[in-house]
Every structure is written in structure tokens, then in C-alpha cells.
Coordinates of N, CA, C and O in Angstrom, one line a residue:
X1 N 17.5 -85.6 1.5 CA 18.2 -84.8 0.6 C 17.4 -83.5 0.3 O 18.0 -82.6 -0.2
X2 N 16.1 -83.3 0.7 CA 15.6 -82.4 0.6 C 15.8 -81.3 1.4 O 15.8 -80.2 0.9
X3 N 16.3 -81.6 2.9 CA 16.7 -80.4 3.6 C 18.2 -80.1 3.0 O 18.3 -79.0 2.8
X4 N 18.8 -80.6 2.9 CA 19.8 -80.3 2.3 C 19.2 -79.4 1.1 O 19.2 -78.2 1.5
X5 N 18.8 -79.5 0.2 CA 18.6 -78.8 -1.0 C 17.9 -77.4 -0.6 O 18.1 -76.4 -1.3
X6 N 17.2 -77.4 0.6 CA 16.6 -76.3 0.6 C 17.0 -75.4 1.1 O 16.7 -74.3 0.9
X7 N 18.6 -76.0 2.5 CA 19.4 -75.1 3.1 C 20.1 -74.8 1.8 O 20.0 -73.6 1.5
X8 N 20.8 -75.4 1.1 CA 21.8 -74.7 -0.2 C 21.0 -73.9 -0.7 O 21.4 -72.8 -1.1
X9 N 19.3 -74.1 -0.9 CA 18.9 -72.7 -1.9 C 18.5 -71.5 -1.3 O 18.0 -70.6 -1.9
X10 N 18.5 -71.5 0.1 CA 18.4 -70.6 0.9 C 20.2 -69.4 1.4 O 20.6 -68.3 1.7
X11 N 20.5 -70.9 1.2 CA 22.2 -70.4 1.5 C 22.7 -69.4 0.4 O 23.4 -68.4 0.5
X12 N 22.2 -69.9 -0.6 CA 22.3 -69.0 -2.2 C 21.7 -68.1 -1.8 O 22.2 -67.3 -1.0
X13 N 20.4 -67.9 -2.2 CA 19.3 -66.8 -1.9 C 19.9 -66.1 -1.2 O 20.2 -65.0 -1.7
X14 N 20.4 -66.2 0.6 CA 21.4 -65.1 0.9 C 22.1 -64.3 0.9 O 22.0 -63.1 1.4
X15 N 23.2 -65.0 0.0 CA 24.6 -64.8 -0.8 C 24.0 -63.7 -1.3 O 24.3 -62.6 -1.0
X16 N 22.8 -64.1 -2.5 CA 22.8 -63.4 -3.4 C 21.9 -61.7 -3.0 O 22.1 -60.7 -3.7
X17 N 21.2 -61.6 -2.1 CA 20.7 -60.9 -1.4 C 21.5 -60.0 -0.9 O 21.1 -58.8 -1.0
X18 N 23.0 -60.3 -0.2 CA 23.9 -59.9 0.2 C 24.7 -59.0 -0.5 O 25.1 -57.9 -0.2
X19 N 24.9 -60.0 -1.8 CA 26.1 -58.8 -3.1 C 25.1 -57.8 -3.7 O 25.4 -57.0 -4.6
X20 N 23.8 -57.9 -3.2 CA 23.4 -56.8 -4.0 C 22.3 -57.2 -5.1 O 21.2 -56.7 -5.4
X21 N 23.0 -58.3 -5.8 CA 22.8 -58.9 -7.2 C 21.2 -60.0 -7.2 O 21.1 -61.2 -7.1
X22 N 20.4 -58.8 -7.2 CA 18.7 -59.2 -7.1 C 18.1 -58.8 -8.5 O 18.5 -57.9 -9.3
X23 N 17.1 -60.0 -8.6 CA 16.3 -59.4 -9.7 C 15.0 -58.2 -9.8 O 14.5 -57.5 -10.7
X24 N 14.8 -58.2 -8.1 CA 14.0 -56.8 -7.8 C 14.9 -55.6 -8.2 O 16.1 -55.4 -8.3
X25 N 13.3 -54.5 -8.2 CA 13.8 -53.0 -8.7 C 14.2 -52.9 -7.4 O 13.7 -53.6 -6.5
X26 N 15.4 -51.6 -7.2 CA 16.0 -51.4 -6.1 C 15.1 -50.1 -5.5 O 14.6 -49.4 -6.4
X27 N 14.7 -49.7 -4.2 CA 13.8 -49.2 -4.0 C 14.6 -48.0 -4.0 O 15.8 -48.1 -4.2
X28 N 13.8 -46.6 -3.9 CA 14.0 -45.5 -4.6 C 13.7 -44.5 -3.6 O 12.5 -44.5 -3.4
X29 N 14.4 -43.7 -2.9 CA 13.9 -42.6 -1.9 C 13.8 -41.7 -2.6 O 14.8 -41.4 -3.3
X30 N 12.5 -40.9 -2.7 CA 12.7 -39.8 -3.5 C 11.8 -38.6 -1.8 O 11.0 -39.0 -0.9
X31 N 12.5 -37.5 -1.9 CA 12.1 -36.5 -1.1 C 11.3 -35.4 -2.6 O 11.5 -35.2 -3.8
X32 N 10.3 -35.0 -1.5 CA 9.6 -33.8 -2.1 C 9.5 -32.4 -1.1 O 9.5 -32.4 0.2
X33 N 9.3 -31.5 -1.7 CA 9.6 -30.4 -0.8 C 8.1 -29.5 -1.5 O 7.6 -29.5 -2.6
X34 N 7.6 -28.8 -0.3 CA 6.5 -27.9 -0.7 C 6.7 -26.7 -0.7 O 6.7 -26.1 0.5
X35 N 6.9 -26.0 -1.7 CA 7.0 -24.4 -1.7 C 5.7 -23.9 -1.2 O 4.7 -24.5 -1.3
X36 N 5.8 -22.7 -0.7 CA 4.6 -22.3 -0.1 C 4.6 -20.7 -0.6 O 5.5 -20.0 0.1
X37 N 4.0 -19.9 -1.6 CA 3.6 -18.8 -2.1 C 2.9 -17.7 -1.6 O 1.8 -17.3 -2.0
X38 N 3.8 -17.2 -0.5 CA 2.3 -16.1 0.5 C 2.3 -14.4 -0.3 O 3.3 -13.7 -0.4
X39 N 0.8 -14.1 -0.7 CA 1.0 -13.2 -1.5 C 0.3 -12.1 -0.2 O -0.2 -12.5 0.8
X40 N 0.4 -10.5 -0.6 CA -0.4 -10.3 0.7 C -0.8 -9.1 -0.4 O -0.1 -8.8 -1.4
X41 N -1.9 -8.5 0.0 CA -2.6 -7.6 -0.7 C -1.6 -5.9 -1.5 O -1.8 -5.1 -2.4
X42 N -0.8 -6.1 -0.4 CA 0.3 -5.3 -0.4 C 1.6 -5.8 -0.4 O 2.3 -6.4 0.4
X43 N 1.6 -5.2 -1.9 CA 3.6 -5.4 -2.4 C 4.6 -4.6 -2.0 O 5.8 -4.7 -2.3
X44 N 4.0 -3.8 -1.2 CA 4.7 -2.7 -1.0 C 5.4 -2.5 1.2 O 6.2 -1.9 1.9
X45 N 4.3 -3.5 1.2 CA 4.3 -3.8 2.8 C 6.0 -3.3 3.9 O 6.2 -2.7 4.9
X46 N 6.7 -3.9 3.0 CA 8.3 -4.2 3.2 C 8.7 -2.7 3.4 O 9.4 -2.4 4.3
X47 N 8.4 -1.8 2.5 CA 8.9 -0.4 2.4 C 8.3 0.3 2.4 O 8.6 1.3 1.7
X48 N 7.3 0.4 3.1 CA 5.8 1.1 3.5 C 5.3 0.4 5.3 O 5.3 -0.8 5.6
X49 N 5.0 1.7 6.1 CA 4.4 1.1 7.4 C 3.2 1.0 7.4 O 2.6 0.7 8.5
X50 N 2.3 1.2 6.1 CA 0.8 1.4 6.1 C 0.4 0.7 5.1 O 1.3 0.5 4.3
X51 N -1.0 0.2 4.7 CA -1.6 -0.7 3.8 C -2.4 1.0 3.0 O -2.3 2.2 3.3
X52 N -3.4 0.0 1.8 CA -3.8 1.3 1.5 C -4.9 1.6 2.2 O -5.0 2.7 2.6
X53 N -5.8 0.7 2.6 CA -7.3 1.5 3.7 C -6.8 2.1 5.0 O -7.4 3.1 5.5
X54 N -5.9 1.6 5.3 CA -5.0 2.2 6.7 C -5.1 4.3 6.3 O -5.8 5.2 6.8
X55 N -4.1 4.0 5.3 CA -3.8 5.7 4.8 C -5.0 6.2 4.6 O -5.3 7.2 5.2
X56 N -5.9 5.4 3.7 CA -7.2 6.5 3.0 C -8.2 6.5 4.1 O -9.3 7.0 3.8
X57 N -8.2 6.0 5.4 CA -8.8 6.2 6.4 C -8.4 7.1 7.5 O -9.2 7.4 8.4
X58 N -6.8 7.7 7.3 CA -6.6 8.7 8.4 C -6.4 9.7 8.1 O -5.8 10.5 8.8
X59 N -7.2 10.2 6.8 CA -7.9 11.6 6.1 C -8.3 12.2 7.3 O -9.3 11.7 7.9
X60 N -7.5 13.4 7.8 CA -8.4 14.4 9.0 C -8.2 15.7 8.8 O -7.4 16.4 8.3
X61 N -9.3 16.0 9.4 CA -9.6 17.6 9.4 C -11.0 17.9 9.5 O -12.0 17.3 9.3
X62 N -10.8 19.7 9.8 CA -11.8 19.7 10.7 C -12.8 19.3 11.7 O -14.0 19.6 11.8
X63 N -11.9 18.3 12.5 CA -12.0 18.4 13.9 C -12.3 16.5 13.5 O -12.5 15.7 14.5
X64 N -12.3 16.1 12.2 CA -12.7 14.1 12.8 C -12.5 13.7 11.4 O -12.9 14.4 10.5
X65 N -12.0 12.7 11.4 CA -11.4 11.7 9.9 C -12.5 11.9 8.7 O -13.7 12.0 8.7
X66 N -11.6 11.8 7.6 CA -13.0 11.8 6.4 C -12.4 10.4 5.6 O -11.5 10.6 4.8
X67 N -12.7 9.5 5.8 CA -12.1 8.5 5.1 C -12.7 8.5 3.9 O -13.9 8.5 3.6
X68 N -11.4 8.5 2.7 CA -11.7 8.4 1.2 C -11.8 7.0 0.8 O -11.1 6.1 1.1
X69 N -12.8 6.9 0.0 CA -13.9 7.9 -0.6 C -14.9 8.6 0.5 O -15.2 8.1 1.6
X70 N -15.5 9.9 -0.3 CA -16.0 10.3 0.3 C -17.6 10.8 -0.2 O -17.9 11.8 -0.9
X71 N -18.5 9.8 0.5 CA -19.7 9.6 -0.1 C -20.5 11.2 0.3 O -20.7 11.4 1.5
X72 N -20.7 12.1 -0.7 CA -21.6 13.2 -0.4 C -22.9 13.3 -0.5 O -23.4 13.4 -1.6
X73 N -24.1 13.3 1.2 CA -25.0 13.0 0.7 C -25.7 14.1 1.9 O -25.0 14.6 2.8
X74 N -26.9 14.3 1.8 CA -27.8 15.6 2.8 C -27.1 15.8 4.0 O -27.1 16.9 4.6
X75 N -26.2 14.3 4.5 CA -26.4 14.5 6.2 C -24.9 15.5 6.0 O -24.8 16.5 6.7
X76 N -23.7 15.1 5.1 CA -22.5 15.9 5.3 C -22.9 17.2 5.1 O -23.9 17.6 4.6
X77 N -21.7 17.9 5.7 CA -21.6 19.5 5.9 C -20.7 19.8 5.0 O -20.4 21.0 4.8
X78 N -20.0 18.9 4.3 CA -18.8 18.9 2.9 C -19.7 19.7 1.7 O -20.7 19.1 1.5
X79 N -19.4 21.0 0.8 CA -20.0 21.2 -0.2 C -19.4 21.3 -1.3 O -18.4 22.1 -1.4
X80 N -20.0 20.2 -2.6 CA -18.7 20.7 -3.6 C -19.1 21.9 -4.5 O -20.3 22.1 -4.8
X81 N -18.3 22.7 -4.9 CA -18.8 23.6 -5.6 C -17.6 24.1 -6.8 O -16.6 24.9 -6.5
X82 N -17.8 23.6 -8.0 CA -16.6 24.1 -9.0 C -15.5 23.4 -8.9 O -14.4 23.9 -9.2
X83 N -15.6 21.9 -8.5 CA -14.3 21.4 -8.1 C -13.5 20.9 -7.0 O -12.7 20.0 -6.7
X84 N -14.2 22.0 -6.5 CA -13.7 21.8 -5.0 C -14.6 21.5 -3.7 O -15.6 22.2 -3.4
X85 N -14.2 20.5 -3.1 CA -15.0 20.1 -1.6 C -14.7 21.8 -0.8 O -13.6 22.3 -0.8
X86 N -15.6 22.2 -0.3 CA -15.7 23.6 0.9 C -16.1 22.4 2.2 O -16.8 21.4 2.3
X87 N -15.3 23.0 3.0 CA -15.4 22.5 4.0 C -16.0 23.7 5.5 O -16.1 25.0 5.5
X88 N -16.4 22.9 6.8 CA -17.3 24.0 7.2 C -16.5 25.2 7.9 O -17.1 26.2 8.3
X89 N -15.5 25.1 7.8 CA -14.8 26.2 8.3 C -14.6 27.1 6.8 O -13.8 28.1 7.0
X90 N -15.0 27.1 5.9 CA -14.7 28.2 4.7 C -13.5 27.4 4.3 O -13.6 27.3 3.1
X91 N -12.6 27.0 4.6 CA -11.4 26.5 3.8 C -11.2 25.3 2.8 O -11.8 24.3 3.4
X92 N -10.8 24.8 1.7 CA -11.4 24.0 0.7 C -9.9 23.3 -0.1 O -8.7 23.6 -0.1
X93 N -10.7 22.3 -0.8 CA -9.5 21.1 -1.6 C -9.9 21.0 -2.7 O -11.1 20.9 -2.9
X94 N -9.1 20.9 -3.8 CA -9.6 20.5 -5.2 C -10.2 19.0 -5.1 O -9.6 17.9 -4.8
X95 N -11.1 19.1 -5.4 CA -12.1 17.3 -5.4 C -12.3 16.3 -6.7 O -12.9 16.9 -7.7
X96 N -11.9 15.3 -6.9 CA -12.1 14.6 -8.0 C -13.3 13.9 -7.8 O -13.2 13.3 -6.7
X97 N -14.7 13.7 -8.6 CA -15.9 13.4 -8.1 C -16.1 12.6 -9.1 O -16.0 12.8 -10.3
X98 N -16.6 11.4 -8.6 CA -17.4 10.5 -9.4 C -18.6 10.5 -9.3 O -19.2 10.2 -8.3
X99 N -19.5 10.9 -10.5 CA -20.9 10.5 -10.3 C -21.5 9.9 -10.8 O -22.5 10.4 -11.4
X100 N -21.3 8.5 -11.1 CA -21.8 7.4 -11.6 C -23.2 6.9 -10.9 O -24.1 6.2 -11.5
X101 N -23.2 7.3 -9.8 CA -24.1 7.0 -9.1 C -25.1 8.0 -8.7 O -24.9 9.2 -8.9
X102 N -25.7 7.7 -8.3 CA -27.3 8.6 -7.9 C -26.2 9.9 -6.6 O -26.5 11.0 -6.5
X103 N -25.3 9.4 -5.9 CA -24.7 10.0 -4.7 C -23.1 10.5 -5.5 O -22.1 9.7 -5.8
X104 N -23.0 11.8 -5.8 CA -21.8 11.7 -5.5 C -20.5 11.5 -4.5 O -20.4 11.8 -3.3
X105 N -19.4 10.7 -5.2 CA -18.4 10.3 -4.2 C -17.3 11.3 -4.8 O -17.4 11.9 -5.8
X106 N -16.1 11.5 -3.5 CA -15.0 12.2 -3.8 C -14.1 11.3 -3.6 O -13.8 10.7 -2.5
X107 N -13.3 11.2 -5.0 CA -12.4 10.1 -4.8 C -10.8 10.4 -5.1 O -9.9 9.6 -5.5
X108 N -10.6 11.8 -4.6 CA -9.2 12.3 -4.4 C -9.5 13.5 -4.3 O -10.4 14.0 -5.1
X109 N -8.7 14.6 -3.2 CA -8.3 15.6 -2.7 C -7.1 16.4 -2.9 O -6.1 15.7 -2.7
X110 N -7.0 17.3 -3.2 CA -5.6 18.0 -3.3 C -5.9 19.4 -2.8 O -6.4 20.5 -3.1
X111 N -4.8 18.6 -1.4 CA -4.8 19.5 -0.7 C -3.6 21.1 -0.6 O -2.5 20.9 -0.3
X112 N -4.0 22.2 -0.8 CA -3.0 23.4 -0.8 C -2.6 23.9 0.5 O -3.6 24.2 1.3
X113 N -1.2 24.2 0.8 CA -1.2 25.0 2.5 C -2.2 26.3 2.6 O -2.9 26.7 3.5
X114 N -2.0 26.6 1.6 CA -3.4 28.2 1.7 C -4.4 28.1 1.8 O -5.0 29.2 1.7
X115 N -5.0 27.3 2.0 CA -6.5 27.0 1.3 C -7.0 25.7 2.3 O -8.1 25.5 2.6
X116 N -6.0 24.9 2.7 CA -6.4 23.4 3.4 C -7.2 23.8 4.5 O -7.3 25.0 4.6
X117 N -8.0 23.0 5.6 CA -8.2 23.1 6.7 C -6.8 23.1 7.6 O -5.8 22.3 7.4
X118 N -6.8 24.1 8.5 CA -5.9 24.1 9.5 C -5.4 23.0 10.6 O -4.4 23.2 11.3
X119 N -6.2 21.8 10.7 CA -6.1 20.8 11.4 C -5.6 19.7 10.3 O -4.9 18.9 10.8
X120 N -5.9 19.5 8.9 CA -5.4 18.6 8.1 C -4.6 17.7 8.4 O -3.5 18.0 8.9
X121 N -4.9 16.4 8.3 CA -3.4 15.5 8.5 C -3.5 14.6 7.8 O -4.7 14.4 7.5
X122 N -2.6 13.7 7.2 CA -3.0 12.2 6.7 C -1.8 11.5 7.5 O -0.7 12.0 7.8
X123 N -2.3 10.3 7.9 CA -1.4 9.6 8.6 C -0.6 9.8 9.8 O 0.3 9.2 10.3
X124 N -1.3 11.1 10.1 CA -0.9 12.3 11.2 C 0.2 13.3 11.0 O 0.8 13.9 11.8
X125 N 0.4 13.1 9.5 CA 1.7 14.2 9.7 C 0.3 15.2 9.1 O -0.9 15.1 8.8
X126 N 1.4 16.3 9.3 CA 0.5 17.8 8.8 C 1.3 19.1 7.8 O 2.3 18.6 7.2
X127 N 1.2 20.2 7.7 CA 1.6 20.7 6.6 C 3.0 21.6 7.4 O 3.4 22.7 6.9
X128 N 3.6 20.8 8.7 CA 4.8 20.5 8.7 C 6.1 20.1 8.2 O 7.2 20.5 8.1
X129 N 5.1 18.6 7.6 CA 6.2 17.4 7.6 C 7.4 18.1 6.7 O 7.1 19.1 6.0
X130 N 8.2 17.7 6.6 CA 9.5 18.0 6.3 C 9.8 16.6 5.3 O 9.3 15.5 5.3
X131 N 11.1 17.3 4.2 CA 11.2 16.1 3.1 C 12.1 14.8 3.7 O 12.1 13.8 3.2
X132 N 12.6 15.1 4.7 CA 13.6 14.2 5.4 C 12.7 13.4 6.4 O 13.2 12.4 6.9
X133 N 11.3 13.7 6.7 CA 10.3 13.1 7.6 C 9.6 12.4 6.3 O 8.7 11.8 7.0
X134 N 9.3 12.0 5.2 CA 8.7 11.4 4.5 C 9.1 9.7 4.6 O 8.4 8.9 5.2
X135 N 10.3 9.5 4.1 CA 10.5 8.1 4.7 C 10.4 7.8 5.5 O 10.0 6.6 5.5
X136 N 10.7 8.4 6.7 CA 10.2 8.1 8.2 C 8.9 7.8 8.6 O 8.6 7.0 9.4
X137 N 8.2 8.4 8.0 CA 6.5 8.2 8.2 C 5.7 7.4 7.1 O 4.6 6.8 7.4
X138 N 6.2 7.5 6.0 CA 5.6 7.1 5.1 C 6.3 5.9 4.3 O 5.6 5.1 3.7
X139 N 7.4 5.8 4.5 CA 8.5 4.9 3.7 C 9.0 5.5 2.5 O 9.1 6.7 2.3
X140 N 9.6 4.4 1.5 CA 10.0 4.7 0.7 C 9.0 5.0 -0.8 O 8.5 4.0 -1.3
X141 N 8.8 6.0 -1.3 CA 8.1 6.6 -2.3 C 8.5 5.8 -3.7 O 9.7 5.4 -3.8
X142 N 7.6 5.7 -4.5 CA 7.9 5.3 -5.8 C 8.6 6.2 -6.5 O 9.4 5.8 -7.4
X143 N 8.5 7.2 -6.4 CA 9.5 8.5 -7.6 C 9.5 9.8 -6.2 O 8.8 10.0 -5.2
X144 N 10.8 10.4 -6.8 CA 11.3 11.3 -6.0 C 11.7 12.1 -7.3 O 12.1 11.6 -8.4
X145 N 11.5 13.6 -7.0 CA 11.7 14.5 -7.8 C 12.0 16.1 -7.7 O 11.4 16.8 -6.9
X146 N 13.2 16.4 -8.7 CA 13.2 18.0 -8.1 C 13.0 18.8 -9.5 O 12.6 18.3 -10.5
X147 N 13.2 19.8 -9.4 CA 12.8 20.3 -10.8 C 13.5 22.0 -10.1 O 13.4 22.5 -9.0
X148 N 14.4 22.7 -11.4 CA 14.4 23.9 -11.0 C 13.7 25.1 -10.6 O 14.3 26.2 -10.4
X149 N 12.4 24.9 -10.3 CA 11.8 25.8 -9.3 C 12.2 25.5 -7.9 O 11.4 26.1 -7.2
X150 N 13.2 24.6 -7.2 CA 13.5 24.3 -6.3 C 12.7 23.7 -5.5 O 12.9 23.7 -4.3
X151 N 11.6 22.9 -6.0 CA 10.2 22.2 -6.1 C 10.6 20.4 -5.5 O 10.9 19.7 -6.5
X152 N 10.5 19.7 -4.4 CA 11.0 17.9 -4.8 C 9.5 17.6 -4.3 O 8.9 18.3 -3.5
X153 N 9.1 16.6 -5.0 CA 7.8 15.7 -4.9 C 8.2 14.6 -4.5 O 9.4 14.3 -4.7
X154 N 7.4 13.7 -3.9 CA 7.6 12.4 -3.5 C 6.3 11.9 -3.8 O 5.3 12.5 -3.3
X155 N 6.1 10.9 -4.6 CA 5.1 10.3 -5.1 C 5.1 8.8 -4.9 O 6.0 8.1 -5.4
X156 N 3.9 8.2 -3.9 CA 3.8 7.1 -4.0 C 2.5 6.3 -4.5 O 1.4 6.7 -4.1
X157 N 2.6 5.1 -5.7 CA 1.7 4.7 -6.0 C 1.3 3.2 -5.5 O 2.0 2.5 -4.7
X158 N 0.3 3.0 -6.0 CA -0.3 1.4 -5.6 C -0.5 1.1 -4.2 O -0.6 1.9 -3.3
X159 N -0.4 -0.2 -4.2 CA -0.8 -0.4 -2.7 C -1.6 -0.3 -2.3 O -1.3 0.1 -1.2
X160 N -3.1 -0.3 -2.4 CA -4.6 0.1 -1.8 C -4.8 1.8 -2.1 O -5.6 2.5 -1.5
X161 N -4.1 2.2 -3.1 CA -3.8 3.7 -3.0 C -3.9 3.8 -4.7 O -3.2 3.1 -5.4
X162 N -4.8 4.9 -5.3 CA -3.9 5.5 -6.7 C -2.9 6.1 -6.0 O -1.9 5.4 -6.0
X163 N -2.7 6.9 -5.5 CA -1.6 7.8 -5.7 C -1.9 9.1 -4.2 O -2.9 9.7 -3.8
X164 N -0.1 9.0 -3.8 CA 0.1 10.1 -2.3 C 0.7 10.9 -3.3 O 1.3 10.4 -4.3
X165 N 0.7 12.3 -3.0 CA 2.1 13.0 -3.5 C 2.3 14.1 -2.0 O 1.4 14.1 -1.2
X166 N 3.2 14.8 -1.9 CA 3.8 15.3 -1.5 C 4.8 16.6 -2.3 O 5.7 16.3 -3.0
X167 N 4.4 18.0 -2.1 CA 5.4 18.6 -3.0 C 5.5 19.7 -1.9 O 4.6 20.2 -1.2
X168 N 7.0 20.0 -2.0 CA 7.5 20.6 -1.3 C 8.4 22.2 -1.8 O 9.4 22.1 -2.5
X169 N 7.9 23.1 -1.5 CA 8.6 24.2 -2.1 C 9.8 25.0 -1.0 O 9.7 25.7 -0.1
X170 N 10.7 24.5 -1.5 CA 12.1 25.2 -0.4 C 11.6 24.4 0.8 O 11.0 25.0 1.6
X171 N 11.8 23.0 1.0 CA 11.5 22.3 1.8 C 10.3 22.8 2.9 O 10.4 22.9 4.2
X172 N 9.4 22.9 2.4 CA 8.1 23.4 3.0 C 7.0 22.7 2.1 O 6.8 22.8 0.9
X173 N 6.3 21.8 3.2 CA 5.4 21.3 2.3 C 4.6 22.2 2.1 O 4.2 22.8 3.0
X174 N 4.0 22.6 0.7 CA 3.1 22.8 0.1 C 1.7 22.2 -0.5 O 0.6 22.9 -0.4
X175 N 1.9 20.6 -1.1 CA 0.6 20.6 -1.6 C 0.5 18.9 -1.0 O 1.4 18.2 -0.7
X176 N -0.8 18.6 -0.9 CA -0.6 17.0 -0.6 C -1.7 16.5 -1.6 O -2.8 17.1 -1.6
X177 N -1.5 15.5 -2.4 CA -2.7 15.2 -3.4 C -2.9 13.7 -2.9 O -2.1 12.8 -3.1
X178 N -3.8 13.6 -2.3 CA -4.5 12.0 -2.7 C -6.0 11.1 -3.1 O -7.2 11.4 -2.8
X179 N -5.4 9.9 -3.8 CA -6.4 9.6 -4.5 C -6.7 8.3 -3.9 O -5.7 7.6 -3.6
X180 N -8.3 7.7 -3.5 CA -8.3 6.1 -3.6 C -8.1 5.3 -4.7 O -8.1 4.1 -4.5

């Protein structure tokens, strides 16, 4: 009688395994998913072809790059005087100078078509570029502006950069200001 009893409680046990109708918890698939957060030093990457050390490194003129900042010390031929960096050809830039330190640094230039070095470039454009060549070379600017002296600026900030500007008088560039 015993096999008998134990095929009927086996025979049950199946049944009951079958409809479902268990006293175990029903097991539970849960999926998880991992977001993944890629930040990159530059927010601006997407609508810009340059980072900021990229730009503040292709400062050129007079004849070989001056990457900003620009530490002034016995061995350069850069002299500041009143404001402004002179450079060795006699031609010169308005200079923003930090001297916190024993060495002064120049930590933004503004440069004028009259007055700049003749070889000047940032990022290789030069006192060419044209306002329809800005996004092409540079991307898209944070503020665009005209003003009735028939004057448009293109100003980009952030991004390894204080600040590019660009001002253009009757579509002629005029001034180029930049800062690290």
C-alpha cells in the first residue's frame, strides 16, 4: 500500500505543479539596463571642429605659433609696454597681463588689422576670413551680432576658451580678440 500511496502523492504533486497552483514564490525575471554618461571636456564639441588648447595653441605670427598663455620672460623678443605686447617686427596687440606671479603671463590678445603682425592667424584663418567663412572654420558661435555701424561680431565662449570674437566692419574683418 505504500507504493501505491506514494505514486497518488506524486501523481498529485504533478497535477498540482502543472495548474500552476504551488505554494512557492513564482520566480521573477527582472532585466536591468546600464546607462552609461560620457561627459567630454568639451560641450561644445558637436558645433565646434576644435577643443579649447587646440585654438589657444594655433596663435601665429611672426613667423612661429605663440600659444596662449603667454609666459613673458628674458629669453622672448615679445615686449609689453602700456598694454600692449610689441612684437619684433614693430607691429603690436592689446595684452591682458596677469602678474600674480614673479613672470608675467599674457592671457588674451586683441588683435587690430592696422596694427596686427602681417602673418597673424588663429586656427589658420587670417585677417581675410570673411563672415560666411566663420562657421565653416570655426563652427557655430555663441552670439552673433550687428549693430548700426554696419559692424557683425561673432562671439564664441567656453570650451577651453574665455572667449574668440571676431568683428567685422562691412564684411572685413577687423578685430580678432582672444582670451584663455
Amino acid at each position: 500500500m505504500k507504493i501505491k500511496s506514494a505514486a497518488a502523492l506524486s501523481a498529485a504533486a504533478f497535477t498540482i505543479l502543472l495548474s500552476g497552483c504551488t505554494s512557492a514564490e513564482p520566480e521573477t525575471i527582472s532585466e536591468t539596463s546600464e546607462t552609461t554618461v560620457v561627459t567630454t571636456e568639451n560641450p561644445y564639441l558637436l558645433v565646434r571642429g576644435w577643443d579649447g588648447r587646440e585654438l589657444l595653441d594655433s596663435v601665429f605670427f611672426c613667423g612661429e605659433s605663440h600659444p596662449l598663455p603667454i609666459a613673458l620672460n628674458e629669453d622672448t623678443k615679445l615686449i609689453l609696454s602700456d598694454g600692449n605686447l610689441i612684437f619684433p617686427d614693430g607691429s603690436y596687440a592689446e595684452a591682458v597681463v596677469n602678474t600674480e606671479n614673479d613672470l608675467p603671463v599674457v592671457t588674451a590678445l586683441h588683435f587690430k588689422r592696422e596694427t596686427a603682425p602681417s602673418d597673424f592667424s588663429i586656427y589658420g584663418a587670417d585677417f581675410s576670413l570673411r563672415p560666411d567663412d566663420v562657421p565653416d572654420i570655426f563652427g557655430f558661435a555663441n552670439s552673433i551680432y550687428s549693430d548700426k555701424n554696419n559692424a557683425l561680431v561673432h562671439s564664441f565662449f567656453d570650451g577651453g576658451i574665455t572667449e574668440l570674437t571676431f568683428v567685422f566692419q562691412n564684411d572685413i574683418l577687423s578685430e580678432v580678440y582672444i582670451a584663455s
